Short mmCIF file of C-alpha atoms and ligand atoms in Angstrom, two decimals:
data_model
loop_
_atom_site.label_atom_id
_atom_site.label_comp_id
_atom_site.label_asym_id
_atom_site.label_seq_id
_atom_site.Cartn_x
_atom_site.Cartn_y
_atom_site.Cartn_z
CA UNK A 14 27.68 12.97 76.32
CA UNK A 15 24.54 15.03 76.02
CA UNK A 16 23.70 17.36 73.36
CA UNK A 17 21.74 20.05 74.31
CA UNK A 18 20.41 21.41 70.79
CA UNK A 19 16.92 22.98 71.34
CA UNK A 20 15.89 26.45 73.06
CA UNK A 21 12.44 26.92 74.00
CA UNK A 22 10.09 29.63 72.43
CA UNK A 23 6.53 30.03 72.17
CA UNK A 24 5.52 27.04 73.93
CA UNK A 25 8.00 24.63 72.06
CA UNK A 26 11.78 22.91 72.19
CA UNK A 27 13.00 24.62 68.94
CA UNK A 28 16.44 24.26 67.18
CA UNK A 29 18.10 27.68 67.40
CA UNK A 30 19.48 29.67 64.39
CA UNK A 31 22.54 29.83 66.00
CA UNK A 32 25.35 26.88 65.12
CA UNK A 33 28.17 27.79 67.25
CA UNK A 34 28.77 24.79 69.88
CA UNK A 35 29.76 25.32 73.85
CA UNK A 36 31.40 22.28 75.79
CA UNK A 37 29.93 21.72 78.85
CA UNK A 38 32.73 20.59 81.14
CA UNK A 39 32.84 18.66 84.62
CA UNK A 40 34.18 20.73 87.52
CA UNK A 41 35.10 17.89 89.64
CA UNK A 42 37.17 15.99 86.75
CA UNK A 43 37.40 18.35 83.81
CA UNK A 44 36.12 16.14 81.44
CA UNK A 45 33.69 16.91 78.69
CA UNK A 46 30.15 16.28 79.71
CA UNK A 47 28.57 17.46 76.56
CA UNK A 48 27.77 20.54 74.43
CA UNK A 49 25.14 23.13 74.22
CA UNK A 50 24.15 24.76 70.80
CA UNK A 51 23.76 28.25 71.13
CA UNK A 52 21.25 30.50 70.41
CA UNK A 53 22.12 33.96 68.38
CA UNK A 54 20.64 37.11 68.05
CA UNK A 55 17.73 36.03 65.53
CA UNK A 56 16.71 33.52 68.13
CA UNK A 57 16.52 36.17 70.95
CA UNK A 58 14.56 38.31 68.69
CA UNK A 59 11.98 35.68 68.10
CA UNK A 60 11.71 34.96 71.83
CA UNK A 61 11.05 38.52 72.53
CA UNK A 62 8.40 38.55 70.01
CA UNK A 63 6.58 35.64 71.44
CA UNK A 64 6.88 37.36 74.81
CA UNK A 65 5.36 40.07 73.29
CA UNK A 66 2.43 38.68 71.62
CA UNK A 67 1.65 36.31 74.86
CA UNK A 68 1.66 39.50 77.00
CA UNK A 69 -1.27 41.08 75.21
CA UNK A 70 -3.40 38.23 76.75
CA UNK A 71 -1.31 36.84 79.97
CA UNK A 72 -1.37 40.38 81.33
CA UNK A 73 -4.79 40.43 81.90
CA UNK A 74 -4.85 36.90 83.31
CA UNK A 75 -6.80 36.65 86.96
CA UNK A 76 -5.16 36.09 89.95
CA UNK A 77 -6.32 32.79 90.15
CA UNK A 78 -5.24 31.92 86.76
CA UNK A 79 -1.50 33.17 87.82
CA UNK A 80 -1.90 30.78 91.25
CA UNK A 81 -2.49 27.88 89.01
CA UNK A 82 0.41 28.21 87.08
CA UNK A 83 2.43 28.60 89.96
CA UNK A 84 1.11 25.52 91.53
CA UNK A 85 1.53 23.45 88.19
CA UNK A 86 5.30 24.57 88.10
CA UNK A 87 5.49 23.86 91.81
CA UNK A 88 4.13 20.21 91.10
CA UNK A 89 6.22 19.61 88.03
CA UNK A 90 9.46 20.59 89.57
CA UNK A 91 8.39 18.41 92.74
CA UNK A 92 8.32 15.28 90.53
CA UNK A 93 11.88 15.56 89.34
CA UNK A 94 13.71 16.56 93.20
CA UNK A 95 16.30 13.94 92.18
CA UNK A 96 17.11 14.95 88.98
CA UNK A 97 17.49 18.54 90.07
CA UNK A 98 20.03 17.75 92.58
CA UNK A 99 21.80 15.34 90.84
CA UNK A 100 22.37 17.66 87.83
CA UNK A 101 23.18 20.58 90.23
CA UNK A 102 26.03 18.54 91.61
CA UNK A 103 27.46 16.92 88.24
CA UNK A 104 27.00 19.96 85.74
CA UNK A 105 28.03 22.92 88.61
CA UNK A 106 29.63 21.10 90.92
CA UNK A 107 27.55 22.17 93.78
CA UNK A 108 27.87 19.92 96.85
CA UNK A 109 25.13 17.68 97.77
CA UNK A 110 24.57 19.39 100.85
CA UNK A 111 23.94 22.76 98.79
CA UNK A 112 22.16 21.38 96.33
CA UNK A 113 19.54 19.50 98.20
CA UNK A 114 19.17 22.67 100.48
CA UNK A 115 18.61 25.04 97.36
CA UNK A 116 16.17 22.60 95.88
CA UNK A 117 13.82 23.08 98.99
CA UNK A 118 14.13 26.62 98.78
CA UNK A 119 13.21 26.62 95.73
CA UNK A 120 10.25 24.76 95.87
CA UNK A 121 9.21 26.88 98.94
CA UNK A 122 9.72 29.76 96.89
CA UNK A 123 6.78 28.91 94.90
CA UNK A 124 4.48 28.71 97.98
CA UNK A 125 5.95 32.28 99.11
CA UNK A 126 4.87 33.83 96.21
CA UNK A 127 1.60 32.22 95.94
CA UNK A 128 1.12 33.82 99.60
CA UNK A 129 2.05 37.00 98.33
CA UNK A 130 -0.56 36.60 95.36
CA UNK A 131 -3.32 35.77 98.05
CA UNK A 132 -2.79 39.11 99.92
CA UNK A 133 -1.45 41.71 97.57
CA UNK A 134 -3.59 44.60 96.46
CA UNK A 135 -3.26 45.49 92.92
CA UNK A 136 -5.81 48.44 93.19
CA UNK A 137 -4.87 50.61 96.04
CA UNK A 138 -6.28 54.48 97.07
CA UNK A 139 -3.91 56.77 97.00
CA UNK A 140 -4.65 60.43 97.85
CA UNK A 141 -8.37 60.46 95.90
CA UNK A 142 -7.23 58.41 93.34
CA UNK A 143 -7.30 55.06 92.14
CA UNK A 144 -4.09 53.44 91.97
CA UNK A 145 -3.56 50.05 89.84
CA UNK A 146 -0.62 48.28 89.94
CA UNK A 147 -0.25 47.24 86.24
CA UNK A 148 2.44 44.57 84.75
CA UNK A 149 5.28 46.17 83.43
CA UNK A 150 5.56 44.13 79.98
CA UNK A 151 7.96 41.56 78.94
CA UNK A 152 10.77 41.17 81.36
CA UNK A 153 14.50 39.79 80.36
CA UNK A 154 16.06 37.22 83.03
CA UNK A 155 19.84 37.13 82.75
CA UNK A 156 21.33 35.07 85.50
CA UNK A 157 24.81 33.53 86.42
CA UNK A 158 25.98 29.82 87.18
CA UNK A 159 25.87 29.94 90.78
CA UNK A 160 22.20 29.09 91.36
CA UNK A 161 20.92 28.85 87.94
CA UNK A 162 17.71 27.23 88.45
CA UNK A 163 16.97 28.74 91.91
CA UNK A 164 17.36 32.33 90.16
CA UNK A 165 15.03 31.21 87.26
CA UNK A 166 12.49 29.99 89.31
CA UNK A 167 12.21 33.01 91.67
CA UNK A 168 12.58 35.49 89.15
CA UNK A 169 9.90 33.72 86.87
CA UNK A 170 7.43 33.16 89.65
CA UNK A 171 7.57 36.82 90.40
CA UNK A 172 7.04 37.63 86.68
CA UNK A 173 4.00 35.60 86.52
CA UNK A 174 2.84 36.77 89.90
CA UNK A 175 2.97 40.21 88.17
CA UNK A 176 1.31 39.14 84.60
CA UNK A 177 4.74 39.98 82.84
CA UNK A 178 5.81 37.52 80.04
CA UNK A 179 9.76 36.43 80.18
CA UNK A 180 12.80 35.68 78.11
CA UNK A 181 15.60 33.80 79.94
CA UNK A 182 18.91 33.86 79.34
CA UNK A 183 21.14 31.63 81.56
CA UNK A 184 24.61 30.89 81.75
CA UNK A 185 25.52 28.54 78.84
CA UNK A 186 27.53 26.48 81.30
CA UNK A 187 24.19 25.75 83.08
CA UNK A 188 22.70 24.27 79.83
CA UNK A 189 21.66 20.60 81.48
CA UNK A 190 20.22 22.40 84.61
CA UNK A 191 18.21 24.75 81.98
CA UNK A 192 16.92 21.63 79.98
CA UNK A 193 15.59 20.02 83.28
CA UNK A 194 14.02 23.29 84.01
CA UNK A 195 12.58 23.69 80.65
CA UNK A 196 10.87 20.55 80.80
CA UNK A 197 8.78 21.11 84.04
CA UNK A 198 7.92 24.36 82.86
CA UNK A 199 6.57 23.17 79.54
CA UNK A 200 4.90 20.10 81.66
CA UNK A 201 3.29 22.77 83.59
CA UNK A 202 1.30 23.96 80.34
CA UNK A 203 1.84 27.69 80.72
CA UNK A 204 0.11 29.92 78.28
CA UNK A 205 2.70 29.76 75.17
CA UNK A 206 5.13 32.44 75.13
CA UNK A 207 4.79 33.40 78.83
CA UNK A 208 8.32 31.62 79.31
CA UNK A 209 11.22 31.49 76.35
CA UNK A 210 14.71 30.23 77.10
CA UNK A 211 17.40 31.28 74.89
CA UNK A 212 20.97 29.57 75.90
CA UNK A 213 23.35 31.65 74.55
CA UNK A 214 26.49 34.13 75.34
CA UNK A 215 26.18 37.12 77.29
CA UNK A 216 27.48 39.55 74.74
CA UNK A 217 25.08 38.11 72.13
CA UNK A 218 22.02 36.87 73.61
CA UNK A 219 22.22 39.33 76.99
CA UNK A 220 23.20 42.28 74.89
CA UNK A 221 20.04 41.61 72.49
CA UNK A 222 17.88 41.44 75.69
CA UNK A 223 19.69 44.96 76.69
CA UNK A 224 19.03 46.56 73.78
CA UNK A 225 15.74 45.26 72.51
CA UNK A 226 13.13 48.08 72.62
CA UNK A 227 10.23 45.46 73.56
CA UNK A 228 12.00 44.48 76.63
CA UNK A 229 10.52 46.53 79.29
CA UNK A 230 12.65 45.14 82.32
CA UNK A 231 15.56 43.51 83.29
CA UNK A 232 16.11 41.31 86.44
CA UNK A 233 19.59 40.40 86.52
CA UNK A 234 21.93 38.64 89.07
CA UNK A 235 25.53 38.59 88.29
CA UNK A 236 28.86 40.96 88.75
CA UNK A 237 28.77 44.28 89.26
CA UNK A 238 30.86 44.48 86.35
CA UNK A 239 28.13 43.35 83.76
CA UNK A 240 25.56 44.79 85.79
CA UNK A 241 26.95 48.23 84.83
CA UNK A 242 27.10 47.34 81.23
CA UNK A 243 23.20 46.14 81.32
CA UNK A 244 21.96 49.37 83.46
CA UNK A 245 23.94 51.67 80.83
CA UNK A 246 22.38 49.85 77.57
CA UNK A 247 18.84 49.81 79.52
CA UNK A 248 18.79 53.35 79.91
CA UNK A 249 18.41 53.87 76.11
CA UNK A 250 15.13 52.59 75.88
CA UNK A 251 14.53 53.50 79.70
CA UNK A 252 13.60 49.90 80.95
CA UNK A 253 13.34 49.08 84.36
CA UNK A 254 16.51 46.97 86.19
CA UNK A 255 16.49 45.28 89.24
CA UNK A 256 20.11 44.35 89.28
CA UNK A 257 21.38 41.79 92.22
CA UNK A 258 25.23 42.36 92.20
CA UNK A 259 28.36 41.37 94.33
CA UNK A 260 29.19 41.49 97.86
CA UNK A 261 31.81 41.62 100.23
CA UNK A 262 29.90 41.01 103.62
CA UNK A 263 31.19 41.86 106.64
CA UNK A 264 30.75 39.83 109.71
CA UNK A 265 31.13 41.24 113.18
CA UNK A 266 31.98 39.34 115.82
CA UNK A 267 31.33 41.20 118.87
CA UNK A 268 33.56 41.11 122.09
CA UNK A 269 30.83 39.41 124.11
CA UNK A 270 30.13 36.65 121.27
CA UNK A 271 30.08 32.83 121.93
CA UNK A 272 32.94 32.04 119.75
CA UNK A 273 32.34 28.37 119.55
CA UNK A 274 29.29 28.98 117.94
CA UNK A 275 29.91 32.20 116.21
CA UNK A 276 33.20 31.12 114.30
CA UNK A 277 31.79 27.81 112.80
CA UNK A 278 28.96 29.90 111.88
CA UNK A 279 31.15 32.39 110.32
CA UNK A 280 32.80 29.63 108.30
CA UNK A 281 29.61 28.41 107.10
CA UNK A 282 28.80 31.88 106.07
CA UNK A 283 32.33 32.34 104.11
CA UNK A 284 32.34 28.88 102.29
CA UNK A 285 28.56 28.55 101.50
CA UNK A 286 28.18 27.46 97.90
CA UNK A 287 31.77 26.49 98.10
CA UNK A 288 32.59 30.34 98.46
CA UNK A 289 30.46 31.19 95.16
CA UNK A 290 27.59 33.23 96.92
CA UNK A 291 27.01 36.82 96.57
CA UNK A 292 26.00 36.59 100.10
CA UNK A 293 29.07 35.06 101.19
CA UNK A 294 30.32 36.68 104.26
CA UNK A 295 34.17 36.93 103.32
CA UNK A 296 35.40 39.67 105.79
CA UNK A 297 35.37 38.43 109.49
CA UNK A 298 35.64 41.17 112.10
CA UNK A 299 37.44 39.93 115.22
CA UNK A 300 37.80 41.94 118.58
CA UNK A 301 41.56 42.56 118.62
CA UNK A 302 41.80 41.35 122.27
CA UNK A 303 40.24 37.85 120.98
CA UNK A 304 42.03 37.44 118.04
CA UNK A 305 44.49 34.43 119.15
CA UNK A 306 41.28 32.67 120.37
CA UNK A 307 39.65 33.58 117.12
CA UNK A 308 42.61 32.20 115.25
CA UNK A 309 42.68 28.79 117.00
CA UNK A 310 39.25 28.42 116.73
CA UNK A 311 39.38 28.93 112.68
CA UNK A 312 42.02 26.75 112.16
CA UNK A 313 40.63 23.99 114.31
CA UNK A 314 37.03 24.35 112.55
CA UNK A 315 38.78 24.52 108.64
CA UNK A 316 40.52 21.54 109.57
CA UNK A 317 37.68 19.70 109.58
CA UNK A 318 36.14 20.79 106.52
CA UNK A 319 35.80 18.33 104.06
CA UNK A 320 36.74 19.81 100.41
CA UNK A 321 36.06 17.02 97.52
CA UNK A 322 33.86 15.31 95.20
CA UNK A 323 30.45 16.94 95.68
CA UNK A 324 28.37 13.69 95.24
CA UNK A 325 29.52 12.87 98.85
CA UNK A 326 27.11 13.35 101.64
CA UNK A 327 29.84 14.88 103.95
CA UNK A 328 31.60 17.47 101.39
CA UNK A 329 31.35 21.01 102.51
CA UNK A 330 33.63 22.36 99.79
CA UNK A 331 33.25 21.20 96.29
CA UNK A 332 35.26 22.56 92.80
CA UNK A 333 35.19 26.01 91.42
CA UNK A 334 32.55 26.09 88.54
CA UNK A 335 35.49 26.31 85.71
CA UNK A 336 38.94 26.56 85.37
CA UNK A 337 38.72 30.21 84.75
CA UNK A 338 36.71 30.49 88.19
CA UNK A 339 39.64 28.39 89.61
CA UNK A 340 42.39 30.82 88.17
CA UNK A 341 40.84 33.93 89.54
CA UNK A 342 40.57 32.36 92.88
CA UNK A 343 44.20 31.28 93.12
CA UNK A 344 45.15 34.67 91.58
CA UNK A 345 43.19 36.30 94.55
CA UNK A 346 45.16 34.29 96.78
CA UNK A 347 48.37 35.35 95.16
CA UNK A 348 47.26 38.74 95.48
CA UNK A 349 46.73 38.64 99.54
CA UNK A 350 50.25 37.09 99.90
CA UNK A 351 51.78 40.04 97.69
CA UNK A 352 49.90 42.50 100.00
CA UNK A 353 51.69 41.21 102.80
CA UNK A 354 48.52 39.26 104.36
CA UNK A 355 49.20 35.91 106.18
CA UNK A 356 47.73 32.35 105.33
CA UNK A 357 46.48 31.14 108.31
CA UNK A 358 45.21 27.97 106.87
CA UNK A 359 44.68 26.79 103.33
CA UNK A 360 46.93 28.74 100.42
CA UNK A 361 47.75 28.27 96.86
CA UNK A 362 47.47 25.34 94.69
CA UNK A 363 44.74 22.32 94.80
CA UNK A 364 44.34 19.75 97.82
CA UNK A 365 46.24 16.81 97.68
CA UNK A 366 44.34 13.78 95.58
CA UNK A 367 42.01 16.35 93.99
CA UNK A 368 44.23 17.65 91.09
CA UNK A 369 41.83 16.76 88.44
CA UNK A 370 39.18 19.10 89.48
CA UNK A 371 38.84 22.83 89.78
CA UNK A 372 39.39 22.35 93.70
CA UNK A 373 40.55 25.36 96.05
CA UNK A 374 42.04 24.82 99.65
CA UNK A 375 39.70 26.61 101.89
CA UNK A 376 41.71 29.63 102.84
CA UNK A 377 42.08 31.93 105.80
CA UNK A 378 44.18 35.24 105.70
CA UNK A 379 45.24 36.88 109.02
CA UNK A 380 46.96 40.50 108.93
CA UNK A 381 44.38 41.73 106.62
CA UNK A 382 43.61 45.30 106.27
CA UNK A 383 40.64 46.77 105.06
CA UNK A 384 42.03 48.65 102.37
CA UNK A 385 43.78 45.31 100.73
CA UNK A 386 42.14 44.17 97.41
CA UNK A 387 41.62 41.09 99.36
CA UNK A 388 39.43 42.98 101.47
CA UNK A 389 37.64 45.06 98.85
CA UNK A 390 36.99 42.57 95.76
CA UNK A 391 34.73 39.94 95.37
CA UNK A 392 36.38 36.88 94.79
CA UNK A 393 33.79 34.21 94.71
CA UNK A 394 35.63 31.37 96.29
CA UNK A 395 36.33 30.12 99.51
CA UNK A 396 38.65 32.63 100.63
CA UNK A 397 38.38 34.36 104.01
CA UNK A 398 39.82 37.82 105.35
CA UNK A 399 40.33 38.25 109.23
CA UNK A 400 40.02 41.92 109.87
CA UNK A 401 40.66 43.24 113.76
CA UNK A 402 39.05 46.03 115.27
CA UNK A 403 39.55 47.73 118.73
CA UNK A 404 36.36 49.66 119.24
CA UNK A 405 32.42 49.09 118.29
CA UNK A 406 32.67 51.97 116.12
CA UNK A 407 35.29 50.96 114.42
CA UNK A 408 33.96 47.91 113.30
CA UNK A 409 30.73 49.61 111.88
CA UNK A 410 33.10 51.86 110.12
CA UNK A 411 35.33 48.77 108.76
CA UNK A 412 31.78 47.13 107.68
CA UNK A 413 30.49 50.08 105.87
CA UNK A 414 33.61 51.01 104.21
CA UNK A 415 33.08 49.01 101.03
CA UNK A 416 31.72 49.80 97.62
CA UNK A 417 29.44 46.75 98.28
CA UNK A 418 26.08 46.51 100.75
CA UNK A 419 24.33 43.34 100.23
CA UNK A 420 24.40 41.49 103.36
CA UNK A 421 26.18 41.60 106.56
CA UNK A 422 26.46 39.38 109.53
CA UNK A 423 26.44 40.33 113.43
CA UNK A 424 27.18 38.11 116.31
CA UNK A 425 26.99 38.83 120.19
CA UNK A 426 25.52 37.18 123.45
CA UNK A 427 23.29 40.30 123.78
CA UNK A 428 20.65 40.08 120.84
CA UNK A 429 19.89 43.68 121.58
CA UNK A 430 23.50 44.98 121.22
CA UNK A 431 23.43 42.69 117.94
CA UNK A 432 20.46 44.76 116.80
CA UNK A 433 21.84 48.23 117.78
CA UNK A 434 24.80 47.25 115.41
CA UNK A 435 22.84 45.73 112.74
CA UNK A 436 20.92 49.08 112.37
CA UNK A 437 24.12 50.68 111.50
CA UNK A 438 25.31 48.59 108.77
CA UNK A 439 24.79 49.63 105.26
CA UNK A 440 23.46 46.23 103.91
CA UNK A 441 20.13 44.98 102.09
CA UNK A 442 19.89 42.38 104.74
CA UNK A 443 21.82 41.98 108.47
CA UNK A 444 21.95 38.56 109.91
CA UNK A 445 21.73 38.39 113.62
CA UNK A 446 23.42 35.54 115.27
CA UNK A 447 22.62 33.21 112.59
CA UNK A 448 21.98 32.66 108.42
CA UNK A 449 18.60 32.42 107.42
CA UNK A 450 16.28 33.35 104.58
CA UNK A 451 13.02 35.13 104.82
CA UNK A 452 11.11 34.82 101.48
CA UNK A 453 8.85 37.81 102.39
CA UNK A 454 11.58 40.28 103.15
CA UNK A 455 13.44 42.28 100.84
CA UNK A 456 16.80 40.85 99.33
CA UNK A 457 18.86 43.15 97.37
CA UNK A 458 21.91 45.61 97.72
CA UNK A 459 22.83 48.60 98.61
CA UNK A 460 25.48 51.08 96.94
CA UNK A 461 27.42 49.10 94.04
CA UNK A 462 25.46 45.47 95.09
CA UNK A 463 23.06 46.65 93.01
CA UNK A 464 19.45 48.15 92.30
CA UNK A 465 16.00 47.11 93.80
CA UNK A 466 14.83 44.49 95.64
CA UNK A 467 13.81 41.22 95.02
CA UNK A 468 11.11 38.94 97.13
CA UNK A 469 7.84 40.10 99.09
CA UNK A 470 5.97 42.98 98.40
CA UNK A 471 8.89 44.95 97.02
CA UNK A 472 9.89 42.28 94.77
CA UNK A 473 6.59 41.94 93.18
CA UNK A 474 6.39 45.75 92.62
CA UNK A 475 9.54 45.86 90.85
CA UNK A 476 7.19 44.00 87.93
CA UNK A 477 4.52 46.49 88.31
CA UNK A 478 4.27 49.71 86.99
CA UNK A 479 1.74 52.24 88.86
CA UNK A 480 -0.92 54.15 87.15
CA UNK A 481 -2.99 56.37 88.84
CA UNK A 482 -6.66 57.12 87.84
CA UNK A 483 -7.54 60.95 88.94
CA UNK A 484 -11.24 61.38 88.74
P1 NAP B 519 28.67 37.55 84.90
O1 NAP B 519 29.85 38.03 83.85
O2 NAP B 519 28.02 38.74 85.52
O3 NAP B 519 27.56 36.83 83.98
C1 NAP B 519 26.37 36.63 84.37
C2 NAP B 519 25.23 36.57 83.30
O4 NAP B 519 25.44 37.71 82.71
C3 NAP B 519 25.62 35.74 82.49
O5 NAP B 519 24.49 34.97 82.07
C4 NAP B 519 26.48 36.24 81.27
O6 NAP B 519 26.41 35.61 80.11
C5 NAP B 519 25.63 37.46 81.08
N1 NAP B 519 26.38 38.64 80.74
C6 NAP B 519 27.75 38.41 80.32
N2 NAP B 519 28.17 39.57 79.61
C7 NAP B 519 26.87 40.20 79.41
C8 NAP B 519 26.41 41.55 78.48
N3 NAP B 519 27.46 42.40 77.77
N4 NAP B 519 25.28 42.07 78.44
C9 NAP B 519 24.43 41.01 79.18
N5 NAP B 519 24.36 39.77 79.42
C10 NAP B 519 25.92 39.43 79.99
O7 NAP B 519 29.33 36.33 85.87
P2 NAP B 519 30.22 35.39 85.43
O8 NAP B 519 30.98 35.51 84.42
O9 NAP B 519 29.41 34.04 85.63
O10 NAP B 519 31.07 35.40 86.61
C11 NAP B 519 32.14 36.48 86.61
C12 NAP B 519 32.38 37.07 88.28
O11 NAP B 519 31.21 37.88 88.58
C13 NAP B 519 32.45 35.98 89.62
O12 NAP B 519 33.78 35.41 89.69
C14 NAP B 519 31.87 36.44 90.25
O13 NAP B 519 32.67 37.62 91.15
C15 NAP B 519 30.92 37.34 89.93
N6 NAP B 519 29.49 36.63 90.30
C16 NAP B 519 28.43 37.25 91.21
C17 NAP B 519 27.39 36.57 91.16
C18 NAP B 519 26.29 37.17 92.35
O14 NAP B 519 25.47 36.53 92.51
N7 NAP B 519 26.30 38.36 92.57
C19 NAP B 519 27.18 35.55 90.32
C20 NAP B 519 27.97 35.12 89.76
C21 NAP B 519 29.27 35.72 89.52
P3 NAP B 519 27.83 34.70 79.92
O15 NAP B 519 27.07 33.27 80.29
O16 NAP B 519 27.69 34.57 78.54
O17 NAP B 519 28.91 34.98 80.99
MG1 MG B 520 31.07 36.05 82.12
#
C-alpha cells in the first residue's frame, strides 16, 4: 500500500494544506493500491505564486539553458524506464505493449523539442518591424488519466522551450505515475518554480487554475465537456487556451483497399490504449459492396485479440481505468443495442474469467447509421461502429458529419486517391494507409475537438506572444 502525501512546489516535495485522501484502485483487480493526499485551492495558489516568481528569471533564460534543461529531464526519465512502464501498467491498466510504446514516444519527444529549439527563430521580421516571440507567462497544464506522463512531458517540454513556467494538475487517479515523473523532474535540477505539481480534484485545483489571474494560458487535454467549462472561465481573464478534446474519428476503407491489411489496422486504430484514446478510429466506413467480406475479416481478427491482464506481453486490450469508465462503456453498448445496431462480436458484460477487473469485451457494431449515439458520441472504450456507404462522396459526407474533427484514417491501394480523399476530411490529422505520429507536425482538432495545436512550430507558438517593435 502506497501513500502519496506530497505535492511539488517551488523545487520541493511538500505536504499539501489539503486534508482529503483519494483511494488508488487497481483497474485490473479493483483492489486498493494506495491513497493520495489531495491539494486544495490554497495549495494551487501557492504553486501559481511559485511559478509566477520563477517566470521573472526563466522567461529570460537562453536557448542553450532551455535545451540543457530538456536534456537533463530526458536523462533522468530514461534511467527510470522500467518504473515508468510498470507503474502505467499497474495504476492505469495500460497494456505492457502500450506502456512500452508510450515510454518510447515520451523519450523521443524531448529530442523533437530540442530540434525545434535549435531551428526556431524567436525574432522575426514582418513588414518593416522586428517581431519578438516572447514567453506567455505561467501555464496551467490540466490533463486526464489516459496518457498521464506522456501529456506532462510533451506539454512541459513545450513550455520550457518557450520560456514559460508551469503548474501541472494531473488526474488524481494517476498519483503514482505523477510521483515518478516528479522525482525525475526534481532530479533534473530545473530552476525552482519552473514546474509545480498539485494533485487534486478538477473542480478544486483545476477550477483555481482556470480562474486565477496569474495563469496566462491553459493547456488542457480531456473531455469536450470540461474543455468548455475551462474555456468559459478562462475568458474572464483572457487566458490563452490550447484544448485537446474528444474525437469520433472516421476510418474510410475505400473500395480498392486491401482488407487483409486495412481491417487489422482498423482494429488497432479502434482499440489502441484499450479504446481509451482521443484519436481512436471508432467509426469504420466500409463500402456497401464489400460489407460481408469486411464482417468476416473483422470477426476473425477480433476473435484473436487478447483481452486480459495488462502485464502480459500478448495482451492487446486491458481494463478500463475505473469502474466508472467501465460502466460508461457498458452503458454505450446498451444504447447501441437499444438504437437497433447489431452486435457482430463482443457485447455486454465482462469477458469470462476477468470478472474482478474493469474489463470490456472488444465490441463491434454493424447496422449502424451515423445518426445513432454510438456513432456520434465519444465512448472511450473498445467499441467500434461499422457504417456502410455507397459512393466516395457519401463516405466523405459521413466522415465529416460529426461535431468532432481530431483525426481520420483512409485506406486505399492507390495512395493518390487516398490523398485526394484525405484532403477533403475536416480533421487535424489524417492518417493514410497506416497509423503514425509526426512530432514536428501539428496535432489538434477541428470543430469541437478543440482549439489550437500542439507539437512542432505551431505547438511552440501557442506558448508565445508576438511583440512587434515598430521603428
Ligand atoms: P475530464 O473530466 O475531461 O478530466 C480531464 C482533467 O480535467 C482532469 O484532470 C480533471 O480532474 C480536470 N477537470 C475536471 N473538471 C474540471 C473543472 N471544472 N475545471 C478544471 N479542470 C477540471 O476527463 P475524465 O473525467 O478523466 O474522463 C471523462 C471522459 O472524458 C471520458 O470518458 C472520455 O470520453 C473523455 N476523455 C477524453 C480524453 C481525451 O484525450 N480527449 C482523455 C480523457 C477522457 P479530475 O481528475 O478531478 O477529473
Ligand atoms: Mg472527471
